[in-house]
Tab-separated table of C-alpha atoms and ligand atoms in Angstrom:
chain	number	residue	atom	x	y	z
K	1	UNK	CA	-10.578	36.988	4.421
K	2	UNK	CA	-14.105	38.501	3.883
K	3	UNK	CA	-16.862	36.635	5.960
K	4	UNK	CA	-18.731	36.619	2.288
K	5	UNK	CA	-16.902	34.181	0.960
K	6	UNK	CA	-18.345	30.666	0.566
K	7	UNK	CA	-17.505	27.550	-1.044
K	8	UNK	CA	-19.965	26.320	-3.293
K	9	UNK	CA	-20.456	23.898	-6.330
K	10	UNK	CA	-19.859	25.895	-9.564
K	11	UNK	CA	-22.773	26.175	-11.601
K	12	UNK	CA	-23.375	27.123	-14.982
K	13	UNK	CA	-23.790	31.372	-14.177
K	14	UNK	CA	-20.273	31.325	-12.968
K	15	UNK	CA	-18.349	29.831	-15.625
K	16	UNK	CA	-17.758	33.041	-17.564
K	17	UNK	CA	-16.021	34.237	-14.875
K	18	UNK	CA	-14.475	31.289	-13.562
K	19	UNK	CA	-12.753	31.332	-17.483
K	20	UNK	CA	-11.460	34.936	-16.409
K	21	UNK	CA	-10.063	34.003	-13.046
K	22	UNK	CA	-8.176	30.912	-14.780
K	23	UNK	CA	-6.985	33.614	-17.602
K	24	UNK	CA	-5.526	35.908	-15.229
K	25	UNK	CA	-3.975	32.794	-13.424
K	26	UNK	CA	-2.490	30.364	-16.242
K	27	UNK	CA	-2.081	32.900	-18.610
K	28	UNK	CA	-3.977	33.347	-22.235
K	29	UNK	CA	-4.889	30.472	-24.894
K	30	UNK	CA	-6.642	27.678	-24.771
K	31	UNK	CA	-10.113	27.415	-26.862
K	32	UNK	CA	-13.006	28.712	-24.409
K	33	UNK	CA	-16.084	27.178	-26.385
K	34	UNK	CA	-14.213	23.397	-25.302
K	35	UNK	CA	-12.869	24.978	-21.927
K	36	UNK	CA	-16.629	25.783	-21.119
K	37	UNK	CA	-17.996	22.520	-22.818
K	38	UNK	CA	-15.831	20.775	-20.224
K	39	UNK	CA	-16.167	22.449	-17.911
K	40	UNK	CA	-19.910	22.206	-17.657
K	41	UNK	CA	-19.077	18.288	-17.601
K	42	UNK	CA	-17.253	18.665	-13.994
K	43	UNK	CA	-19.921	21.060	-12.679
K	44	UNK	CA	-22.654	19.021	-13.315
K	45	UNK	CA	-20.952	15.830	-11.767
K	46	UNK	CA	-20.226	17.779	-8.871
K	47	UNK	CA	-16.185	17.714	-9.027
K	48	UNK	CA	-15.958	21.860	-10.006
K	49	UNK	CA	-16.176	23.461	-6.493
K	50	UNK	CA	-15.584	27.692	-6.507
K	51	UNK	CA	-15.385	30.131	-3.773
K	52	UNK	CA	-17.915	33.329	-3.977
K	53	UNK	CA	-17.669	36.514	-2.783
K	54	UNK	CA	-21.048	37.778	-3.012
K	55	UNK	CA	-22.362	36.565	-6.608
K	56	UNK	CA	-18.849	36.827	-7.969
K	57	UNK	CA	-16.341	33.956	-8.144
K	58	UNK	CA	-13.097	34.467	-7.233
K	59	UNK	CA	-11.622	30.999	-7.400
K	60	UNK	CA	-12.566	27.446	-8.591
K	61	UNK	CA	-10.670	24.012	-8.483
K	62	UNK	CA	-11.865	20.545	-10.166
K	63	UNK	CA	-11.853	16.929	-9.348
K	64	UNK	CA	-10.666	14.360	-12.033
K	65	UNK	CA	-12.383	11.355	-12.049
K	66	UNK	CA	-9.020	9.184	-12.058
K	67	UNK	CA	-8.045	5.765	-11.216
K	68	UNK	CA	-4.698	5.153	-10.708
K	69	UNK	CA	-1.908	1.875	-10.457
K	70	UNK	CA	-0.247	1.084	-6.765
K	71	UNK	CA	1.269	-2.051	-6.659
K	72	UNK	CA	-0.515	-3.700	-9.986
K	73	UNK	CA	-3.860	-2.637	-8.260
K	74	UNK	CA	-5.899	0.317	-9.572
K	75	UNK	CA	-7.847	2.604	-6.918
K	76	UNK	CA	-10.424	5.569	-7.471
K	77	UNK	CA	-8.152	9.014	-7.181
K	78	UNK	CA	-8.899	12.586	-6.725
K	79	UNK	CA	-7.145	14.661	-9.129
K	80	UNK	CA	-7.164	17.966	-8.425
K	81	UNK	CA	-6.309	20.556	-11.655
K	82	UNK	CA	-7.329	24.190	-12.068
K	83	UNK	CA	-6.919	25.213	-9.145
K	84	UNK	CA	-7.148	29.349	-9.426
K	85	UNK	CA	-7.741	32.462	-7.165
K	86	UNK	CA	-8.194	35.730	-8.429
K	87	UNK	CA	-4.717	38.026	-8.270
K	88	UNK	CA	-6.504	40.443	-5.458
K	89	UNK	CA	-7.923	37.771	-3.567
K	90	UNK	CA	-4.539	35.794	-3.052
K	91	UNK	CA	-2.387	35.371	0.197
K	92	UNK	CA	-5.087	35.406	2.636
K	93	UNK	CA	-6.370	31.797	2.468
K	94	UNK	CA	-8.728	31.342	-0.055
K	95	UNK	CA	-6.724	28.801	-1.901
K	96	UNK	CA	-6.487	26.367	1.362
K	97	UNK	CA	-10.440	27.240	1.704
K	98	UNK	CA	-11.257	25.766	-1.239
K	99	UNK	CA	-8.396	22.760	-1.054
K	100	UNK	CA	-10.300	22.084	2.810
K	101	UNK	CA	-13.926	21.494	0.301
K	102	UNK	CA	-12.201	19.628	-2.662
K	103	UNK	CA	-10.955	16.629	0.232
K	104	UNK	CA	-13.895	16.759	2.092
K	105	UNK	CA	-15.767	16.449	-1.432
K	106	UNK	CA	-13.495	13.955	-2.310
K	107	UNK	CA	-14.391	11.947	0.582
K	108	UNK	CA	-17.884	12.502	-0.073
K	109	UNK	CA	-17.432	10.638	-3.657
K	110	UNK	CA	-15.121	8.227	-2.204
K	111	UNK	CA	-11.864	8.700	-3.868
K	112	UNK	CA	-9.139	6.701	-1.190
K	113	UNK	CA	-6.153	9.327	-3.104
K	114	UNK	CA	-5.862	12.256	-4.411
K	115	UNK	CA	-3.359	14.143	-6.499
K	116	UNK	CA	-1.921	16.551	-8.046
K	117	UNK	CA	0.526	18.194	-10.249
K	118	UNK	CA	1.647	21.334	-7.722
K	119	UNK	CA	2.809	24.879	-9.186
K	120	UNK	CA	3.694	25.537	-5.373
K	121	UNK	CA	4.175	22.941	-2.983
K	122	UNK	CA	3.448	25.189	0.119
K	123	UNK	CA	-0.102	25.142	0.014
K	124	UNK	CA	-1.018	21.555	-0.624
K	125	UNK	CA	1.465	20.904	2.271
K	126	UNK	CA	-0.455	22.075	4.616
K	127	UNK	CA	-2.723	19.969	3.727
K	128	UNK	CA	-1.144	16.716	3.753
K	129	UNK	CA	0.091	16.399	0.274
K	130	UNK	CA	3.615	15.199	-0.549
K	131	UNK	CA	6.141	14.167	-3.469
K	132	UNK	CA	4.457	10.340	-4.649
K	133	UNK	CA	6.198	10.373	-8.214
K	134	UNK	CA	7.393	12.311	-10.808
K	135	UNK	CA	6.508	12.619	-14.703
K	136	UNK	CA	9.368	11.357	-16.904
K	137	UNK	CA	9.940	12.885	-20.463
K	138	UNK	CA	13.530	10.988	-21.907
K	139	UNK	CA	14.185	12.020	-25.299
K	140	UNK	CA	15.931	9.694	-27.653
K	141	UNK	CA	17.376	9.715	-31.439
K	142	UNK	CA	14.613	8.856	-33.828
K	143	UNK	CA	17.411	7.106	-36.051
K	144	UNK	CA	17.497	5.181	-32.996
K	145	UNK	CA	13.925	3.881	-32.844
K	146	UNK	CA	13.852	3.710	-36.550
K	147	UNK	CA	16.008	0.392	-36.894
K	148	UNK	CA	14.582	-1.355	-33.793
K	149	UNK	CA	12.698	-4.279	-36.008
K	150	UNK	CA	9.679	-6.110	-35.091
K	151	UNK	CA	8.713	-6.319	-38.699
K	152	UNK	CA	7.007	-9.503	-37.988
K	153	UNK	CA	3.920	-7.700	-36.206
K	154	UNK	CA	0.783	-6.675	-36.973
K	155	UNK	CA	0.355	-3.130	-36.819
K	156	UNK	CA	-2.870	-0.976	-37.574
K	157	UNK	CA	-3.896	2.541	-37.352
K	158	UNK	CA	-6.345	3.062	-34.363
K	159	UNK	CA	-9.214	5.342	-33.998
K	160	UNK	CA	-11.948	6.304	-31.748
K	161	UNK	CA	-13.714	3.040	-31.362
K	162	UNK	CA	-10.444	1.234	-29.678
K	163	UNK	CA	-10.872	2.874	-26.842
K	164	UNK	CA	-11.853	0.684	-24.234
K	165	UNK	CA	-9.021	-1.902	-25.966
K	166	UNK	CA	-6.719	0.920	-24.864
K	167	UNK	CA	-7.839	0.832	-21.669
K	168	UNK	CA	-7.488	-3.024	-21.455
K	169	UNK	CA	-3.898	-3.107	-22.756
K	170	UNK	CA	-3.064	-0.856	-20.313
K	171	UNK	CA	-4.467	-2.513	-17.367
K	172	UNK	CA	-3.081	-5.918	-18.075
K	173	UNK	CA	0.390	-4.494	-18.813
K	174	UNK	CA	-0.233	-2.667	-15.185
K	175	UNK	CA	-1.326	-5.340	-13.439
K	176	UNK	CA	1.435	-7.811	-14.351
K	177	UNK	CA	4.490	-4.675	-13.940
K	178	UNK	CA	2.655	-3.892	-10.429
K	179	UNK	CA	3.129	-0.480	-11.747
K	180	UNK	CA	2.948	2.317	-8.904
K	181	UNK	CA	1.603	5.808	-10.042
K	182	UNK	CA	0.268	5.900	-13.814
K	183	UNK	CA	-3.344	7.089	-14.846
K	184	UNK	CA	-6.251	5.428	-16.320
K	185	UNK	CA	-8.096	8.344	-17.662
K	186	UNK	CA	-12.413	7.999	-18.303
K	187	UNK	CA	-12.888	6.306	-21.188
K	188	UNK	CA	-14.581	9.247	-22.811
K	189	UNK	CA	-11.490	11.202	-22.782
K	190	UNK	CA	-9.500	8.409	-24.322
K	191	UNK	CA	-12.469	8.581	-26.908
K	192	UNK	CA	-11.781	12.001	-27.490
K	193	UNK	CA	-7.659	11.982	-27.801
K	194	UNK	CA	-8.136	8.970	-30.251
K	195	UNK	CA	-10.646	11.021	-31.987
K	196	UNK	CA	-8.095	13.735	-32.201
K	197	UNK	CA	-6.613	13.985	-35.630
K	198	UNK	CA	-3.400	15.553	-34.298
K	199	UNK	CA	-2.307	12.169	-32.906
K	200	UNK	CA	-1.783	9.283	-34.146
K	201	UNK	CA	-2.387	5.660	-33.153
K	202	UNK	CA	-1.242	2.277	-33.645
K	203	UNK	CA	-2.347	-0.849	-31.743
K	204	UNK	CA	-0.711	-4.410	-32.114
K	205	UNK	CA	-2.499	-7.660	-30.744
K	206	UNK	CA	-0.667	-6.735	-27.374
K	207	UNK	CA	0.284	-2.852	-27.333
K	208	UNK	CA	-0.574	0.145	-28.670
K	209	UNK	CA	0.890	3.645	-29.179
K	210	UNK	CA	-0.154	7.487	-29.361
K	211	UNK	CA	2.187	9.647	-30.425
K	212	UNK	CA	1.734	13.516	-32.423
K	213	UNK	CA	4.520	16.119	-33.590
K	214	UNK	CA	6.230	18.863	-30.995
K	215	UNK	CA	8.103	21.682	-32.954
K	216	UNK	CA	8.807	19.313	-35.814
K	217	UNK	CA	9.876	16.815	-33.763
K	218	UNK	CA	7.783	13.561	-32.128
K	219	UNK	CA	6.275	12.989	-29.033
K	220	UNK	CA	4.964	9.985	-27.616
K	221	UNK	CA	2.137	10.434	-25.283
K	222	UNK	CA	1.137	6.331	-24.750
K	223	UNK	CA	3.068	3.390	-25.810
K	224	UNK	CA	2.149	-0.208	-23.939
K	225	UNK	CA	3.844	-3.292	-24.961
K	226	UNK	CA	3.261	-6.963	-23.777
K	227	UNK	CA	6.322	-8.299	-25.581
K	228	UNK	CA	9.910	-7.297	-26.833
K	229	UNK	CA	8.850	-8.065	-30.521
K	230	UNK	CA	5.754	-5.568	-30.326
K	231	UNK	CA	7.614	-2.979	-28.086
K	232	UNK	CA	10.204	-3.047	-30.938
K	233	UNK	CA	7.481	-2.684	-33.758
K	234	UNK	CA	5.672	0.448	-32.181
K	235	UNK	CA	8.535	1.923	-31.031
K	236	UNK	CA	10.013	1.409	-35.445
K	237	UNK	CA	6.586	2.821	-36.444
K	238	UNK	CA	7.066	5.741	-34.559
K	239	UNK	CA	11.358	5.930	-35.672
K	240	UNK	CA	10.107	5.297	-39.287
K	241	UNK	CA	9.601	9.455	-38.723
K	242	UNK	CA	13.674	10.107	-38.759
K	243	UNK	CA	14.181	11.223	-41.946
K	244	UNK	CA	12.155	14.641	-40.718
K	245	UNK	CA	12.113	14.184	-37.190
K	246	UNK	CA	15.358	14.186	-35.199
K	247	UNK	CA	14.324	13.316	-32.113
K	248	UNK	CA	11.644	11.722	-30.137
K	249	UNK	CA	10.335	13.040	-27.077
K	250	UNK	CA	9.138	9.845	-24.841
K	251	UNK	CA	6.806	10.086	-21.496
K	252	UNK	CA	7.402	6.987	-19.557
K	253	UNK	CA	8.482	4.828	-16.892
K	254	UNK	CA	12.260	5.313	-16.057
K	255	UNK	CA	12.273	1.645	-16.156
K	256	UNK	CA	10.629	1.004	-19.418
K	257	UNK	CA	12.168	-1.674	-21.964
K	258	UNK	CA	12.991	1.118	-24.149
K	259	UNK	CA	15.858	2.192	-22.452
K	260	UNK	CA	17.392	-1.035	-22.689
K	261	UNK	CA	16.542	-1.717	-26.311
K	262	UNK	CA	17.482	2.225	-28.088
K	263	UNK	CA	21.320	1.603	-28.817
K	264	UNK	CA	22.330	5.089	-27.608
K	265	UNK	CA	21.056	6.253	-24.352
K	266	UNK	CA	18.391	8.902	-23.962
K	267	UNK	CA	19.607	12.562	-23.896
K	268	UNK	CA	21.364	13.445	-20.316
K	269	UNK	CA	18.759	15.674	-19.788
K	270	UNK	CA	15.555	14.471	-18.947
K	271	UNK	CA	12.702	16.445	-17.632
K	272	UNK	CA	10.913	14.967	-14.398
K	273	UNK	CA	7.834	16.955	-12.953
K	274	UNK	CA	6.741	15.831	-9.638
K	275	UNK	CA	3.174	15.293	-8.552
K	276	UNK	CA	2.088	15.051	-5.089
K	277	UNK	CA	-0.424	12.206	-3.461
K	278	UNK	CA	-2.712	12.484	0.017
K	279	UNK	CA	-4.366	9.433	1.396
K	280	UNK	CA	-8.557	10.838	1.548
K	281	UNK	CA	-9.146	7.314	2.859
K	282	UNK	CA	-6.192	5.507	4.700
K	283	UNK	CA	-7.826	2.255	5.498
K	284	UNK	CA	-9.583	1.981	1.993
K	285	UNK	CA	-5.972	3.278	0.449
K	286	UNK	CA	-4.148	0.595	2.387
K	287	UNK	CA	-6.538	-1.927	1.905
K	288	UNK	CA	-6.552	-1.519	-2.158
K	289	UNK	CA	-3.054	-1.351	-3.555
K	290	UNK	CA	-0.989	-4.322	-3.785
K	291	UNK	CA	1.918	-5.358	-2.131
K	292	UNK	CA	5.378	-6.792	-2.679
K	293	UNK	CA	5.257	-10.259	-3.136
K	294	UNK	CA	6.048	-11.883	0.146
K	295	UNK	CA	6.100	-8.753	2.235
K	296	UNK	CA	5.157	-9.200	5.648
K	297	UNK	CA	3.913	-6.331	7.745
K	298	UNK	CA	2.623	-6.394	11.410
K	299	UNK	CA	3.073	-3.155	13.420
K	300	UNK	CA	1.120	-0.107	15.099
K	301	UNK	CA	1.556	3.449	13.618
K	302	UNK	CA	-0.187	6.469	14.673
K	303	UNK	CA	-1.505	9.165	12.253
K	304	UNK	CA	-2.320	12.800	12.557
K	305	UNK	CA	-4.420	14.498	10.068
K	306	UNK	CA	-5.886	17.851	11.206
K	307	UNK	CA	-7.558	17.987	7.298
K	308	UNK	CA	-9.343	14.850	7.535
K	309	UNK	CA	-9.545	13.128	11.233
K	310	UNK	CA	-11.545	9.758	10.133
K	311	UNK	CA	-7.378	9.168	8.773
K	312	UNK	CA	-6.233	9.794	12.233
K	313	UNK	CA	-5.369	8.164	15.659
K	314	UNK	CA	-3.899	4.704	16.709
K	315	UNK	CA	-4.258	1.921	14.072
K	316	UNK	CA	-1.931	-1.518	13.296
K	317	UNK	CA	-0.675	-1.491	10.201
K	318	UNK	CA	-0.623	-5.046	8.488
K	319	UNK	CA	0.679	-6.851	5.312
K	320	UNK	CA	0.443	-10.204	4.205
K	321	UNK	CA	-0.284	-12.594	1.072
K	322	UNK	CA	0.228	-9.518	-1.105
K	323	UNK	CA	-3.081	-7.597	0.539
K	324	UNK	CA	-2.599	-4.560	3.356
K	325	UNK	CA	-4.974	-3.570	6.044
K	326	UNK	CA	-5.491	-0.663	8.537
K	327	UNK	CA	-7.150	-1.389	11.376
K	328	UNK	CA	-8.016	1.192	14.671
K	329	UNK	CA	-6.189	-0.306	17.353
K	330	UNK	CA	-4.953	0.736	21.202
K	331	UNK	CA	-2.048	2.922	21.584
K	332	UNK	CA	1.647	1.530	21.379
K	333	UNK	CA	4.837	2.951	22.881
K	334	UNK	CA	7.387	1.771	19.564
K	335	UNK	CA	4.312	3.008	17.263
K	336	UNK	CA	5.637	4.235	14.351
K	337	UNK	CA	4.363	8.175	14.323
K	338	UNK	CA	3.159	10.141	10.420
K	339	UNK	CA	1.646	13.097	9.509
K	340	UNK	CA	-0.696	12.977	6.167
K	341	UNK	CA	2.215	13.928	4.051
K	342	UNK	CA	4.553	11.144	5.750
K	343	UNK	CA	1.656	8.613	5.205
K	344	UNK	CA	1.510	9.691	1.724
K	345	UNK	CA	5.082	9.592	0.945
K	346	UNK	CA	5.426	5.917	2.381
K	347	UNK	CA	2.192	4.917	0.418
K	348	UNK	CA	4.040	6.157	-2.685
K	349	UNK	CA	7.118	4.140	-2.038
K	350	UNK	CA	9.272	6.413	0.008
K	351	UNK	CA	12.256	5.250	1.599
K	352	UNK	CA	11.583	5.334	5.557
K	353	UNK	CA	15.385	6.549	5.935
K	354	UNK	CA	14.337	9.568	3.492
K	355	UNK	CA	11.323	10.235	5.574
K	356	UNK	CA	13.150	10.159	8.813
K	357	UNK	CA	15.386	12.415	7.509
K	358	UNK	CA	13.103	14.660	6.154
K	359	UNK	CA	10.961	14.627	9.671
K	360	UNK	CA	7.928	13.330	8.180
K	361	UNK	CA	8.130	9.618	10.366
K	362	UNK	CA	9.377	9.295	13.786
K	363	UNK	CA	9.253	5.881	16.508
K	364	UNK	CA	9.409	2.241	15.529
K	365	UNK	CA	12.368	0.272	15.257
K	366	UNK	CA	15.042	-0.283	12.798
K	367	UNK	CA	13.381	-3.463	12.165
K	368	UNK	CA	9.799	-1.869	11.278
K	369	UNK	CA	11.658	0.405	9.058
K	370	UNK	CA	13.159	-2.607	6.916
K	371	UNK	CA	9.413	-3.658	6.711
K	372	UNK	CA	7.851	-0.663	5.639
K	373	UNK	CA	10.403	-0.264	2.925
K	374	UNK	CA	9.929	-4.022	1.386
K	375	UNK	CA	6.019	-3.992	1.555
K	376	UNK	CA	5.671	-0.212	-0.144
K	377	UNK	CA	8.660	-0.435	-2.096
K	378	UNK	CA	8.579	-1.432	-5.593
K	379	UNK	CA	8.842	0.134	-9.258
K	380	UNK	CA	9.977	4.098	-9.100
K	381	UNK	CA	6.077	5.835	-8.623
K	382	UNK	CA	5.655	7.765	-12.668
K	383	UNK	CA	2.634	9.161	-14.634
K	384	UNK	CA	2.965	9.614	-17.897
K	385	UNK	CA	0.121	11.848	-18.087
K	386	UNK	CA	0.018	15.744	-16.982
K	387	UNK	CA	-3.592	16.922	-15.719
R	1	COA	C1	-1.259	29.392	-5.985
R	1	COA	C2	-2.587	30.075	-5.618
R	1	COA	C3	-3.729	29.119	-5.935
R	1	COA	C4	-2.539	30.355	-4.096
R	1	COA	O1	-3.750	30.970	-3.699
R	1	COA	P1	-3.867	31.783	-2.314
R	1	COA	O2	-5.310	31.988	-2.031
R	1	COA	O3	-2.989	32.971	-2.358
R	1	COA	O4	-3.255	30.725	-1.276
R	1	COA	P2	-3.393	30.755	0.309
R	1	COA	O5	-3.496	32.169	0.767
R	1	COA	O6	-4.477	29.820	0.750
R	1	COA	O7	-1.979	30.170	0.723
R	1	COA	C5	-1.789	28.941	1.386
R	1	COA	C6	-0.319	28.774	1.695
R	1	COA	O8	0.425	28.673	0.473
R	1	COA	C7	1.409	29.674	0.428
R	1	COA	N1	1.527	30.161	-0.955
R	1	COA	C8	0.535	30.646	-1.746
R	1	COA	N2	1.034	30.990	-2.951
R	1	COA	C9	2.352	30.717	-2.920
R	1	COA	C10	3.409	30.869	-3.850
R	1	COA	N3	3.190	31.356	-5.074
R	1	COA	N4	4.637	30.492	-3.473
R	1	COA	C11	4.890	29.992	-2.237
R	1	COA	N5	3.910	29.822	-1.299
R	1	COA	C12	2.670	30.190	-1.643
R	1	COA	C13	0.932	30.760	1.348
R	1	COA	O9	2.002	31.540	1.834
R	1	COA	C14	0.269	29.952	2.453
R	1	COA	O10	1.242	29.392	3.307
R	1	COA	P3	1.489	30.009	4.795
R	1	COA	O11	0.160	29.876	5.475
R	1	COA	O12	2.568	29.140	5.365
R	1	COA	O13	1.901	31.421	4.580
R	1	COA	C15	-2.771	31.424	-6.364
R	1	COA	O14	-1.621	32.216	-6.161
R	1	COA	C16	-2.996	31.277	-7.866
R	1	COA	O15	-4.132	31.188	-8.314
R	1	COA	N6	-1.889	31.268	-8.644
R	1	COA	C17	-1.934	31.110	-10.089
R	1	COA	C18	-2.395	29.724	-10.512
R	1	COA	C19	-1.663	28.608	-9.827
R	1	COA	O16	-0.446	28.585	-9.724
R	1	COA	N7	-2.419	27.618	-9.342
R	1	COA	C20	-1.904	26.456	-8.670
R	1	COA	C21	-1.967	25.327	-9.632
R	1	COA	S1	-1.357	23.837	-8.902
């Protein structure tokens, strides 16, 4: 690495050629006049950080302003996207450079998580980042969908101005699943997709869902229902598309109702992309997901996290009542011993036995183990989103 290069926050002179480094990295398309447009929108919130060599940049990453469900709770995330480096400045560190300023930034705006969809796991690794979830994509006969009823519900087109109702359907269905993992996106972006004539929406008192055509079949980006009988009329609306569309292509929990209503079952295949999750903020993380119901924690742990040592040292780790905290606390002999991506695993619901075996959690006791696993446990950790 050159001593020239420095991180800095991407300002409007090096967009052009922070377009050109993400060409040469992602490949072409996409329409640059919107790229730019939103791009401008990071930089001047300060989530677009680059790294310079000289007055030339030679690789940028951003920060999505995301919020996202752990245990029916939602908490401020991180999520990191775009991350680039130019093809003759790769393989001598300028990625983890610039990973090193987007968590210290993220600290900085006080995001407890971060995450991230990874194209190479090795990287983001090394800096504490493990498996949290995965994105689900079942895809199930139309025909199927098509005779599932619910003709006794309301159903009307949606547009631009529902929004924030969008937003609230979501939350409540979150909040009472105690859903681990999915998105809520700025409202301005769910503005924008239900501004988008390419999909279409439908909202019921209690549910709503987005859905647009893939290679002349359907795909359904959003569906939230509060009951069977309005599950079964979005999920018709969208069927009523069989006589030209023979399948739709479905983004959602591997739990969802759906799967238990369609009479055949979804296509063997389904396609699962995993994202990865870091704790920026381990007490604040801790203290604002939920819990199990009746889980009862007590127990010391200690952390090490080279990337971001406020996370590390002695602490007890408690539960109770639903609500977790992390407290510094005086070395124990049976602490139970994590790295950042350990942490982050368990946070996103990862068996202990897994993480033993995997060497990411070490000390405590068979019976802290059985804790661990009923306080973070839970619903399988999804998004349906991809960012
Ligand atoms: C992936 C990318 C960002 C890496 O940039 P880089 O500056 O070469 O990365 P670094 O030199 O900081 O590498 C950090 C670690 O990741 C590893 N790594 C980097 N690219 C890798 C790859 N393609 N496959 C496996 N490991 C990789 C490095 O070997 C290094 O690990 P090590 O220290 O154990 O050897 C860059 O190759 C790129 O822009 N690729 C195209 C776009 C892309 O895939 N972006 C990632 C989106 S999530």
């Amino acid at each position: 690495m050159t001593d020239a290069l420095r991180v800095v926050d991407v300002a409007e002179e090096h967009v052009d050629s922070a377009w050109q480094v993400r060409q040469r990295s992602f490949g072409p398309g996409g329409d640059k006049d919107e790229w730019r447009k939103t791009a401008l929108e990071f930089a001047q919130d300060g989530r677009y950080l680059g790294v310079l060599d000289g007055d030339e940049l030679v690789a940028a990453a951003r920060i999505w302003p995301f919020e996202q469900w752990w245990g029916g709770r939602r908490i401020p995330m991180a999520g990191v996207a775009g991350v680039v480096v130019a093809p003759e400045y790769r393989g001598r560190g300028v990625a983890s450079l610039l990973m090193r300023a987007v968590l210290k930034r993220s600290v900085e705006k006080g995001y407890p998580l971060s995450a991230l969809y990874p194209a190479t796991t090795v990287l983001y690794r090394h800096l504490g980042y493990e498996f949290g979830g995965g994105r689900y994509q079942f895809t199930f006969p139309a025909a199927d969908l098509r005779t599932l009823g619910g003709r006794g519900v309301q159903v009307r087109k949606a547009g631009k101005a529902d929004a924030q109702l969008f937003i609230e359907l979501a939350s409540k269905l979150h909040a009472a699943e105690r859903s681990n993992g999915p998105l809520i996106w700025p409202l301005s972006e769910v503005e924008s997709w239900l501004g988008d004539d390419d999909n279409f929406a439908y909202v019921a008192d209690d549910g709503f869902v987005v859905y647009n055509w893939s290679d002349g079949n359907l795909s359904v980006d959003e569906m939230v229902a509060g009951s069977e009988e309005t599950a079964r009329a979005l999920w018709a609306t969208v069927g009523s598309g069989a006589s030209i569309a023979r399948s739709v292509y479905v983004h959602t929990a591997p739990t969802d109702p759906v799967h238990l209503l369609a009479e055949h079952e979804a296509e063997a295949q389904a396609r699962v992309q995993r994202w990865m999750l870091r704790l920026i903020d381990a007490p604040a993380a801790i203290a604002q997901r939920g819990y199990a119901a009746g889980a009862v924690l007590d127990l010391s742990v200690r952390i090490e996290d080279a990337d971001l040592p406020a996370n590390a040292g002695d602490w007890r780790l408690s539960v109770a009542d639903g609500t977790g905290s992390l407290v510094a606390a005086e070395p124990a002999e049976d602490a139970v011993r994590l790295g950042a991506r350990g942490l982050a695993a368990l946070y996103a619901g990862t068996p202990v036995a897994a993480l033993r075996g995997a060497g990411l959690l070490s000390g405590g006791s068979a019976a802290a183990d059985a804790a661990l696993d009923n306080a973070f446990g839970g619903s399988t950790a999804y998004m349906i989103d991809y960012f």
